[in-house]
Coordinates of C-alpha atoms and ligand atoms in Angstrom, one line a residue:
M972 CA -1.4 21.8 -5.8
G973 CA 1.4 22.1 -3.2
Q974 CA 4.8 23.5 -3.9
F975 CA 7.8 21.2 -3.3
V976 CA 9.3 22.4 -0.1
L977 CA 11.8 20.2 1.7
I978 CA 11.1 20.2 5.4
E979 CA 14.2 19.3 7.4
K980 CA 12.6 18.7 10.8
F981 CA 9.6 16.6 11.6
T982 CA 8.1 16.5 15.1
T983 CA 6.7 13.3 16.5
I984 CA 3.9 14.0 18.9
N985 CA 2.2 11.4 21.1
D986 CA -1.0 13.3 21.9
F987 CA -3.6 10.8 20.9
D988 CA -4.8 9.7 24.3
S989 CA -5.1 13.0 26.0
D990 CA -6.5 14.9 23.0
Q991 CA -8.5 12.6 20.7
G992 CA -9.3 9.8 23.1
E993 CA -11.7 12.1 24.9
F994 CA -13.8 12.5 21.7
L995 CA -13.9 8.7 21.3
S996 CA -15.6 8.4 24.7
L997 CA -18.1 11.0 23.6
V998 CA -18.8 9.2 20.3
Y999 CA -19.3 6.0 22.3
E1000 CA -22.0 7.6 24.4
I1001 CA -23.8 9.1 21.3
M1002 CA -23.7 5.9 19.4
Q1003 CA -25.2 3.9 22.3
V1004 CA -28.4 6.0 21.6
R1005 CA -28.0 6.4 17.8
K1006 CA -27.2 2.8 16.8
R1007 CA -29.7 0.8 14.7
G1008 CA -28.8 -2.6 16.0
E1009 CA -27.3 -4.1 19.1
N1010 CA -23.9 -2.5 18.4
P1011 CA -22.9 0.5 16.4
V1012 CA -21.9 -0.9 13.0
A1013 CA -19.2 0.6 10.7
Y1014 CA -18.5 -0.3 7.1
I1015 CA -15.0 0.8 6.0
H1016 CA -13.9 0.4 2.4
T1017 CA -10.3 1.0 1.6
Y1018 CA -9.0 1.5 -1.9
G1019 CA -5.4 1.8 -3.1
C1020 CA -2.1 0.7 -1.6
Q1021 CA -1.0 -0.9 1.7
Q1022 CA -0.3 2.6 3.1
N1023 CA -4.0 3.3 2.8
V1024 CA -4.8 -0.2 4.3
A1025 CA -2.6 0.7 7.2
D1026 CA -4.5 4.0 7.7
G1027 CA -7.8 2.1 7.5
E1028 CA -6.6 -0.1 10.3
R1029 CA -5.9 2.9 12.4
I1030 CA -9.4 4.3 11.7
K1031 CA -10.8 0.9 12.6
G1032 CA -8.8 1.0 15.8
M1033 CA -10.3 4.4 16.7
L1034 CA -13.8 3.2 15.9
S1035 CA -13.4 0.0 18.0
M1036 CA -12.6 2.2 21.0
A1037 CA -15.9 4.0 20.3
G1038 CA -17.7 0.7 20.5
F1039 CA -18.1 0.0 16.8
I1040 CA -18.2 -3.4 15.2
F1041 CA -17.4 -3.9 11.5
E1042 CA -19.4 -5.5 8.7
D1043 CA -18.3 -6.1 5.1
K1044 CA -21.5 -4.7 3.6
P1045 CA -22.9 -1.2 4.1
D1046 CA -26.6 -2.2 4.5
N1047 CA -26.7 -2.2 8.3
A1048 CA -24.0 0.4 8.9
D1049 CA -24.4 3.4 11.2
F1050 CA -21.2 4.7 9.7
I1051 CA -19.9 4.3 6.2
L1052 CA -16.4 5.4 5.2
F1053 CA -14.6 5.2 1.9
N1054 CA -10.8 5.5 2.3
T1055 CA -9.9 6.6 -1.2
C1056 CA -6.9 6.4 -3.6
A1057 CA -6.0 8.9 -6.3
V1058 CA -3.2 7.1 -8.0
R1059 CA -5.0 6.4 -11.3
E1060 CA -8.3 7.6 -12.8
H1061 CA -9.8 4.1 -12.6
A1062 CA -9.4 4.1 -8.8
E1063 CA -11.1 7.5 -8.6
D1064 CA -14.0 6.5 -10.9
R1065 CA -14.8 3.5 -8.6
V1066 CA -15.1 5.8 -5.7
F1067 CA -17.5 8.2 -7.5
G1068 CA -19.6 5.2 -8.6
N1069 CA -19.7 3.6 -5.2
V1070 CA -20.5 6.8 -3.3
G1071 CA -23.3 7.5 -5.9
A1072 CA -24.7 4.1 -5.2
L1073 CA -25.3 5.0 -1.5
K1074 CA -28.0 7.5 -2.3
N1075 CA -30.9 5.0 -1.8
L1076 CA -29.3 3.6 1.4
K1077 CA -29.1 7.1 2.9
R1078 CA -32.7 7.8 1.9
K1079 CA -33.8 4.7 3.7
H1080 CA -31.6 5.3 6.8
P1081 CA -31.1 9.1 7.1
D1082 CA -29.1 8.7 10.4
T1083 CA -26.3 6.7 8.6
L1084 CA -23.3 8.9 8.5
I1085 CA -21.4 8.7 5.2
A1086 CA -17.7 9.9 5.2
L1087 CA -14.9 10.1 2.7
C1088 CA -11.2 10.2 3.5
G1089 CA -7.8 9.2 2.0
C1090 CA -5.7 10.5 -0.9
M1091 CA -8.5 11.7 -3.2
M1092 CA -9.6 14.1 -0.5
E1093 CA -6.2 15.8 -0.4
Q1094 CA -6.8 17.1 -4.0
K1095 CA -8.9 20.2 -3.6
H1096 CA -10.6 20.0 -7.0
I1097 CA -11.8 16.4 -6.3
A1098 CA -12.8 16.9 -2.6
D1099 CA -14.8 20.0 -3.6
R1100 CA -16.4 18.1 -6.5
M1101 CA -17.4 15.2 -4.2
Y1102 CA -18.6 17.5 -1.5
K1103 CA -20.9 19.3 -3.9
S1104 CA -22.0 16.3 -6.0
F1105 CA -23.0 14.1 -3.0
P1106 CA -24.9 16.2 -0.5
Y1107 CA -25.6 13.1 1.6
V1108 CA -21.9 12.8 2.4
G1109 CA -21.6 14.3 5.9
L1110 CA -17.8 14.1 6.6
V1111 CA -14.8 14.7 4.3
F1112 CA -11.2 14.7 5.6
G1113 CA -7.8 14.3 4.0
T1114 CA -4.8 12.0 4.8
H1115 CA -3.2 14.7 7.0
A1116 CA -6.3 15.0 9.2
M1117 CA -6.6 11.4 10.1
H1118 CA -5.3 11.8 13.6
K1119 CA -8.2 14.2 14.2
F1120 CA -10.8 11.6 13.1
P1121 CA -12.4 11.2 16.5
E1122 CA -13.0 15.0 16.8
L1123 CA -14.3 15.2 13.2
L1124 CA -16.6 12.3 13.8
Y1125 CA -17.9 13.8 17.0
K1126 CA -18.6 17.1 15.2
S1127 CA -20.4 15.4 12.4
L1128 CA -22.6 13.5 14.8
T1129 CA -23.5 16.5 17.0
S1130 CA -23.3 19.7 14.9
G1131 CA -26.1 18.9 12.4
K1132 CA -23.7 20.3 9.8
R1133 CA -21.5 18.7 7.2
V1134 CA -17.8 18.6 8.2
Y1135 CA -15.0 19.1 5.7
L1136 CA -11.4 19.3 6.7
R1137 CA -8.3 19.2 4.4
D1138 CA -5.3 19.8 6.7
N1139 CA -2.1 20.4 4.8
D1140 CA 0.2 20.4 7.8
D1141 CA 2.4 17.4 7.0
S1142 CA 5.3 18.3 9.3
L1143 CA 4.0 16.2 12.3
I1144 CA 4.0 12.5 12.9
H1145 CA 1.2 11.5 15.1
E1146 CA 1.9 8.4 17.2
G1147 CA -0.3 6.5 19.6
I1148 CA -3.3 6.0 17.4
P1149 CA -4.9 2.7 18.2
I1150 CA -4.8 0.0 15.5
K1151 CA -7.2 -2.8 14.6
R1152 CA -5.4 -4.9 12.1
D1153 CA -7.4 -6.7 9.4
G1154 CA -5.4 -10.0 9.6
S1155 CA -3.8 -12.0 12.3
I1156 CA -1.0 -13.6 10.3
K1157 CA 0.1 -10.9 7.8
G1158 CA 0.5 -7.4 9.0
W1159 CA 1.6 -3.9 7.8
L1160 CA 4.0 -1.7 9.6
P1161 CA 4.4 1.8 8.3
I1162 CA 8.0 3.1 8.8
M1163 CA 7.6 6.4 7.0
Y1164 CA 5.0 8.6 5.4
G1165 CA 4.9 10.8 2.3
C1166 CA 7.3 11.0 -0.6
N1167 CA 9.8 13.6 -1.9
N1168 CA 10.6 12.0 -5.3
F1169 CA 8.0 13.7 -7.5
C1170 CA 8.1 11.2 -10.3
T1171 CA 6.4 13.3 -13.0
Y1172 CA 3.4 11.0 -13.4
C1173 CA 2.6 10.5 -9.8
I1174 CA 0.1 12.2 -7.5
V1175 CA 1.4 10.6 -4.2
P1176 CA 3.7 13.4 -3.1
Y1177 CA 0.9 15.9 -3.5
V1178 CA -1.6 13.9 -1.5
R1179 CA 0.7 12.3 1.1
G1180 CA 3.0 15.3 1.8
R1181 CA 6.8 15.3 2.4
E1182 CA 8.7 12.2 3.3
R1183 CA 9.0 11.7 7.1
S1184 CA 10.3 8.7 9.0
R1185 CA 8.9 7.3 12.2
E1186 CA 11.4 7.0 15.0
K1187 CA 13.3 3.8 15.1
N1188 CA 12.3 2.9 18.7
I1189 CA 8.6 3.3 18.0
I1190 CA 8.9 1.0 14.9
L1191 CA 10.9 -1.6 16.9
K1192 CA 8.3 -1.6 19.7
E1193 CA 5.5 -2.1 17.1
A1194 CA 7.4 -4.9 15.4
R1195 CA 8.0 -6.6 18.8
E1196 CA 4.3 -6.3 19.6
M1197 CA 3.3 -7.8 16.3
I1198 CA 5.7 -10.7 16.6
E1199 CA 4.5 -11.4 20.2
A1200 CA 0.9 -11.2 18.9
G1201 CA 1.8 -14.0 16.5
Y1202 CA 2.2 -12.1 13.2
K1203 CA 4.2 -14.3 10.8
D1204 CA 4.6 -12.1 7.8
I1205 CA 5.3 -8.4 8.5
T1206 CA 5.7 -5.9 5.7
L1207 CA 7.4 -2.6 6.4
L1208 CA 5.7 0.2 4.4
G1209 CA 6.9 3.4 2.8
Q1210 CA 6.8 5.0 -0.6
N1211 CA 10.6 4.8 -0.7
V1212 CA 11.8 2.7 2.2
N1213 CA 15.5 3.0 1.1
S1214 CA 15.6 6.6 2.1
Y1215 CA 14.3 5.8 5.6
G1216 CA 15.8 7.9 8.4
K1217 CA 17.0 10.8 6.3
N1218 CA 15.0 13.3 8.5
L1219 CA 15.8 11.6 11.8
K1220 CA 18.3 13.0 14.4
D1221 CA 20.0 9.6 14.9
G1222 CA 20.6 9.3 11.1
V1223 CA 19.7 5.6 11.1
S1224 CA 19.6 4.0 7.7
F1225 CA 17.1 1.5 6.3
A1226 CA 19.7 -1.2 6.3
E1227 CA 20.4 -0.5 10.0
L1228 CA 16.7 -0.5 10.8
I1229 CA 16.0 -3.8 9.2
K1230 CA 19.1 -5.3 10.9
E1231 CA 17.7 -4.3 14.2
I1232 CA 14.2 -5.7 13.5
D1233 CA 15.8 -8.9 12.1
D1234 CA 17.5 -9.3 15.5
I1235 CA 14.1 -9.7 17.3
D1236 CA 13.7 -13.4 18.1
G1237 CA 10.7 -15.2 16.7
D1238 CA 9.4 -17.2 13.8
Y1239 CA 8.4 -14.7 11.2
W1240 CA 9.2 -13.3 7.8
L1241 CA 10.0 -9.6 7.2
R1242 CA 9.2 -7.9 3.9
F1243 CA 9.3 -4.3 2.9
M1244 CA 7.9 -2.1 0.1
T1245 CA 8.6 -0.1 -1.8
S1246 CA 12.2 0.1 -2.6
H1247 CA 13.2 2.8 -5.0
P1248 CA 16.1 1.7 -7.4
K1249 CA 17.8 5.1 -7.1
D1250 CA 18.4 4.5 -3.3
C1251 CA 18.8 0.7 -3.3
T1252 CA 22.3 -0.1 -2.3
H1253 CA 24.5 -3.1 -2.4
E1254 CA 24.6 -2.8 1.5
L1255 CA 20.9 -3.3 1.5
I1256 CA 21.1 -6.4 -0.6
D1257 CA 23.9 -7.7 1.6
T1258 CA 21.7 -7.1 4.6
I1259 CA 18.9 -9.2 3.1
A1260 CA 21.3 -11.9 2.1
Q1261 CA 22.7 -12.2 5.7
S1262 CA 19.4 -11.8 7.5
K1263 CA 17.5 -14.5 9.4
H1264 CA 13.9 -13.2 8.7
I1265 CA 13.9 -11.1 5.6
S1266 CA 12.2 -12.8 2.8
K1267 CA 14.0 -13.6 -0.4
H1268 CA 11.8 -11.1 -2.2
L1269 CA 12.6 -7.7 -3.6
H1270 CA 9.8 -5.5 -5.0
L1271 CA 11.8 -3.0 -7.1
P1272 CA 9.6 -0.9 -9.4
F1273 CA 11.5 -0.1 -12.7
Q1274 CA 8.5 1.7 -14.4
S1275 CA 10.2 1.7 -17.8
G1276 CA 13.1 0.0 -19.5
S1277 CA 14.0 3.1 -21.6
D1278 CA 16.5 5.5 -20.3
R1279 CA 14.8 8.3 -22.3
V1280 CA 11.5 7.6 -20.6
L1281 CA 13.1 7.1 -17.1
K1282 CA 14.5 10.6 -17.5
Q1283 CA 11.2 12.1 -18.4
M1284 CA 9.7 10.3 -15.4
N1285 CA 12.3 11.9 -13.1
R1286 CA 13.2 8.5 -11.7
H1287 CA 17.0 9.3 -11.1
Y1288 CA 18.3 5.9 -12.3
D1289 CA 18.9 4.4 -15.6
R1290 CA 18.5 0.9 -17.0
A1291 CA 22.2 0.0 -16.3
K1292 CA 21.9 1.0 -12.6
Y1293 CA 18.6 -1.0 -12.3
L1294 CA 20.2 -4.1 -13.8
D1295 CA 23.3 -3.7 -11.6
I1296 CA 21.1 -3.9 -8.5
V1297 CA 19.1 -6.8 -9.9
N1298 CA 22.3 -8.8 -10.9
Y1299 CA 23.9 -8.1 -7.5
A1300 CA 20.7 -9.4 -5.8
K1301 CA 20.6 -12.5 -8.0
D1302 CA 24.2 -13.1 -7.2
K1303 CA 23.9 -12.6 -3.4
I1304 CA 20.5 -14.0 -2.6
S1305 CA 20.0 -17.5 -3.9
D1306 CA 16.7 -17.9 -5.8
V1307 CA 15.7 -14.3 -5.1
S1308 CA 12.2 -13.4 -6.3
L1309 CA 11.9 -10.1 -8.0
T1310 CA 8.6 -8.2 -8.5
S1311 CA 8.1 -4.8 -10.0
D1312 CA 5.7 -2.0 -11.2
V1313 CA 5.7 -0.9 -14.8
I1314 CA 3.8 1.8 -16.6
V1315 CA 2.9 1.5 -20.3
G1316 CA 2.1 4.5 -22.4
F1317 CA 3.9 7.3 -20.5
P1318 CA 3.5 10.6 -22.5
G1319 CA 5.8 10.6 -25.5
E1320 CA 6.8 6.9 -25.1
T1321 CA 7.4 5.3 -28.5
Y1322 CA 7.1 1.7 -29.5
E1323 CA 11.0 1.6 -29.5
D1324 CA 10.9 2.8 -25.9
F1325 CA 8.3 0.2 -25.1
K1326 CA 10.5 -2.5 -26.7
Q1327 CA 13.2 -1.6 -24.2
T1328 CA 10.6 -2.3 -21.4
L1329 CA 9.9 -5.7 -22.9
S1330 CA 13.6 -6.5 -23.2
L1331 CA 14.2 -5.5 -19.6
I1332 CA 11.3 -7.8 -18.4
K1333 CA 12.8 -10.7 -20.4
E1334 CA 16.3 -10.0 -19.0
V1335 CA 15.3 -9.8 -15.3
E1336 CA 12.6 -12.6 -15.4
F1337 CA 10.3 -11.2 -12.7
T1338 CA 8.2 -13.5 -10.6
S1339 CA 5.2 -11.1 -11.1
L1340 CA 4.5 -7.6 -12.3
F1341 CA 2.0 -4.9 -11.3
T1342 CA 1.2 -3.4 -14.7
F1343 CA -0.4 -0.1 -15.3
I1344 CA -1.5 2.0 -18.3
Y1345 CA -0.4 5.6 -17.8
S1346 CA -3.2 7.7 -16.3
P1347 CA -2.8 11.5 -16.3
R1348 CA -3.1 13.1 -12.9
V1349 CA -4.1 16.8 -12.7
G1350 CA -1.3 18.9 -11.3
T1351 CA 1.6 16.6 -12.2
P1352 CA 4.2 17.6 -14.8
A1353 CA 3.5 14.5 -17.0
A1354 CA -0.2 15.6 -17.4
K1355 CA 1.1 18.6 -19.4
M1356 CA 3.3 16.6 -21.7
D1357 CA 2.4 15.7 -25.3
D1358 CA 0.7 12.3 -25.4
P1359 CA 0.2 11.4 -29.0
I1360 CA -0.2 7.6 -28.7
S1361 CA -3.9 6.6 -28.7
A1362 CA -5.5 4.7 -25.9
A1363 CA -6.2 1.7 -28.3
E1364 CA -2.5 1.6 -29.2
K1365 CA -1.4 1.6 -25.6
S1366 CA -3.9 -1.2 -24.8
K1367 CA -2.3 -3.2 -27.6
W1368 CA 1.2 -2.7 -26.1
F1369 CA -0.2 -3.5 -22.7
R1370 CA -1.5 -6.9 -23.8
E1371 CA 1.8 -7.6 -25.5
L1372 CA 3.5 -7.0 -22.2
L1373 CA 1.1 -9.2 -20.3
D1374 CA 1.7 -12.0 -22.7
V1375 CA 5.5 -11.8 -22.4
Q1376 CA 5.3 -11.7 -18.6
E1377 CA 2.8 -14.6 -18.4
E1378 CA 5.3 -16.8 -20.3
I1379 CA 8.1 -15.8 -18.0
A1380 CA 6.1 -16.3 -14.8
S1381 CA 4.8 -19.7 -16.0
K1382 CA 8.3 -20.8 -16.9
R1383 CA 9.5 -19.7 -13.4
C1384 CA 6.7 -21.6 -11.7
A1385 CA 7.3 -24.7 -13.9
S1386 CA 11.0 -24.7 -12.8
M1387 CA 9.9 -25.0 -9.2
V1388 CA 8.1 -28.3 -9.7
G1389 CA 9.9 -31.0 -7.7
T1390 CA 11.5 -28.5 -5.3
T1391 CA 10.7 -28.3 -1.6
Q1392 CA 9.5 -24.8 -0.4
K1393 CA 9.1 -23.4 3.0
V1394 CA 5.6 -21.7 3.0
L1395 CA 3.4 -19.9 5.4
L1396 CA -0.1 -21.3 5.5
E1397 CA -2.4 -18.3 5.3
S1398 CA -6.1 -19.0 4.6
E1399 CA -8.6 -21.6 3.6
K1400 CA -9.2 -21.5 -0.2
G1401 CA -12.8 -22.8 0.2
K1402 CA -13.7 -26.4 0.1
D1403 CA -11.7 -29.7 0.1
S1404 CA -9.3 -28.5 2.8
I1405 CA -7.2 -26.6 0.3
I1406 CA -5.1 -23.9 2.1
N1407 CA -3.5 -20.9 0.4
A1408 CA 0.1 -20.8 1.4
R1409 CA 2.9 -18.4 0.3
T1410 CA 6.6 -18.8 -0.3
S1411 CA 9.2 -16.4 1.0
G1412 CA 9.4 -15.2 -2.6
N1413 CA 5.7 -14.3 -2.5
I1414 CA 4.4 -17.1 -4.7
I1415 CA 1.0 -18.7 -3.8
V1416 CA 1.1 -22.5 -3.3
E1417 CA -2.2 -24.3 -2.9
T1418 CA -1.8 -27.3 -0.6
K1419 CA -4.1 -29.7 1.2
A1420 CA -3.7 -29.3 5.0
P1421 CA -5.7 -29.2 8.2
A1422 CA -7.1 -25.8 9.0
E1423 CA -5.3 -25.9 12.4
L1424 CA -2.0 -25.4 10.6
I1425 CA -3.0 -21.9 9.3
G1426 CA -0.6 -19.4 10.6
T1427 CA 2.3 -21.9 10.7
F1428 CA 5.4 -22.4 8.5
Q1429 CA 5.5 -25.8 6.7
N1430 CA 7.5 -27.4 4.0
V1431 CA 5.7 -28.4 0.8
S1432 CA 6.9 -30.3 -2.2
V1433 CA 5.8 -28.6 -5.3
T1434 CA 3.9 -31.0 -7.6
E1435 CA 2.2 -28.7 -10.2
A1436 CA 2.6 -25.3 -11.7
G1437 CA 0.2 -22.9 -13.2
N1438 CA 1.0 -19.5 -14.7
W1439 CA 1.2 -17.7 -11.4
I1440 CA 0.6 -20.2 -8.7
L1441 CA 1.9 -23.6 -7.6
K1442 CA 0.3 -26.6 -6.1
G1443 CA 2.1 -28.8 -3.6
E1444 CA 1.9 -31.5 -1.0
L1445 CA 2.6 -31.0 2.7
K1446 CA 5.8 -32.7 3.8
N1447 CA 5.6 -34.4 7.2
G1448 CA 8.4 -33.9 9.6
Ligands
SAH651 N1 6.4 4.6 -4.3 C1 6.3 3.5 -5.1 C2 5.0 3.4 -5.9 C3 3.7 4.0 -5.4 S1 2.4 4.1 -6.6 C4 7.4 3.6 -6.1 O1 8.0 4.6 -6.3 O2 7.7 2.6 -6.7 C5 2.3 2.4 -7.2 C6 2.5 2.3 -8.6 O3 1.5 3.0 -9.3 C7 3.8 3.0 -9.2 O4 4.9 2.2 -9.0 C8 3.5 3.2 -10.6 O5 3.8 2.1 -11.4 C9 2.0 3.3 -10.6 N2 1.5 4.7 -10.9 C10 1.7 5.8 -10.2 N3 1.2 6.8 -10.8 C11 0.6 6.4 -12.0 C12 0.0 7.0 -13.1 N4 -0.3 8.3 -13.1 N5 -0.5 6.2 -14.1 C13 -0.2 4.9 -14.1 N6 0.4 4.3 -13.1 C14 0.8 5.0 -12.1
SF4_652 FE1 5.1 8.2 -6.7 FE2 7.7 8.2 -7.4 FE3 7.0 8.8 -4.9 FE4 6.7 6.3 -5.8 S1 8.7 7.4 -5.6 S2 5.3 7.5 -4.6 S3 6.1 6.6 -7.9 S4 6.5 10.0 -6.7
F3S653 FE1 -3.3 5.5 -3.8 FE2 -2.7 7.1 -1.9 FE3 -1.6 4.8 -2.0 S1 -2.9 7.7 -4.0 S2 -1.6 4.3 -4.1 S3 -3.7 5.2 -1.7 S4 -0.6 6.6 -1.3

C-alpha cells in the first residue's frame, strides 16, 4: 500500500489527441476486421461511486472514437470491461462473481477481449489475484492508467499477450479525454480527483491517489458545454469538494468555483458531492443560499454520531461541529434537504456509541441516508483495530437504524403533501404515462405527464407520500 506523501504541485497535461488519439485510429482499423456483428460492440459495467461512473463515461468516449457501439448485455460484445470498486467487500465479491461467470462466454467467443479496470485494480493483492484466477482476462489496468487506455487496448488486441498495468503516478491530471455521457439530462462533472483524508476505514486514498483539483477554466468550459447541450442537473464530483483548489496556483476555493459556475446563464440545477464536514464552511452555505442554480440539497456524510468513534475514524470533526453546520444550513436555506452516509459497526464501536448515531439521525432528520455496515479493507488502519462485535449484532443495529430512518423519511415526505414543488422530469417509469421527477432536494416524485416534457422543469402539487417517494399532479401554467 502507498505511503502518505503530500504532493504540492500537480501538472495538467493536455496530450490526449496527439498521443492516445493515434491508438484509437489503429484500434478502429483492427476492429473493422475483428468485429462479430455490423459494428464493434462494447459492454461496460461500472460499479461504485459517481467518480467511477464519470471514468466509465470517458472510457466510453474513447471507445466511441474507435467505432464501438454499446450494449447493456455482454452476449454480443467484442469488448467487455468491468470498471470496479473497492470500497466494501460486497462490491469486490460481485466483481469476482461476475468475471467468473464470463468463462463460458469467452469459450464460445474466444476473440472477445475481457478487461478489468477501476479501483480494485489499484490494489496489488487484488489485481494479482484476479489476473491469476481468471486467465481469460486479457487486460488489467488501474485508475491512474486510464488515460493510456487506447494504447493498452491496442497492445491487447495486437500483441497476443495479456496486458497488465498498474501505474502509480498520480501527480498528473490528464485533460482532453473524450466523454460519452450516459444520460442527457443528468450529468457528472469531476472537479478533482483522489483524496488526502485517510479516514481509517477507507480504501479510496490508496486506490485514487492524492487529492488534485482540475483547473477552474477547464471546469467552467465543461460546465458551459453541458448546459449548452441541455443538461439540467449537473453534479460536481470530488471525494471532498470543500477542499477544491488547494493545490492550484490561483488558490480558488470551492465556494468561488461554484459562484462562477452559478453565474453561467441557463435553466439548470447544480449539485455537488461529497462535502466533508471538516471543511464545510458557513461561507459555502451562504453561497448555496444566495445562488440561482444550486439545489437546496446538501450531502454531508457524518459516518458516526459518537465523538469517540469519529476520532478513531480520523474524521477531524466532532458531533458539535457537524450539528453547527447542519443548523446553520437549516437556518439559511429554507427547506434544505440533508442526506448523509453512515457506517454501523466500526471496530470498537459500542452500543452506546451507536445510540449516539441514532440520536444524531433523529436530531438532523435526514431526507435519506446511505447506510453501510463496516467492511474491513486490507491496508487501512481500521482493519488492524480490535473488532469484538459480531456480524449478527451489527446487523441488528443496522436494522434498528433503518427503522428509525424510515420513520423520519416517511414523516418528512408526509409533511410535503399539499405543497407545490418544482421538479425536473427525468424518465418514464414504465406504463400509464408515469414520469419519474426529482425535487431540488433530491426526492423522487411520480407524476402523470406527457413524455415530451421529460428534461423540463415543471411544478407539481404533491398529493401522496410514501416512505421515500412522493406522488403528485402536474400543475398547468
Ligand atoms: N469521500 C466521501 C465518501 C466516499 S466513500 C466522504 O468522505 O464522505 C462512500 C461512503 O462509503 C463513505 O462515506 C462511507 O460511509 C462508506 N465507506 C467507505 N469505506 C467503508 C468501509 N470500509 N466500510 C463501510 N463503509 C465504508
Ligand atoms: Fe474515504 Fe474519507 Fe477520503 Fe471520503 S474523505 S474518500 S471517506 S478517506
Ligand atoms: Fe469505489 Fe473507487 Fe468510488 S473504491 S466508491 S469506485 S472511488
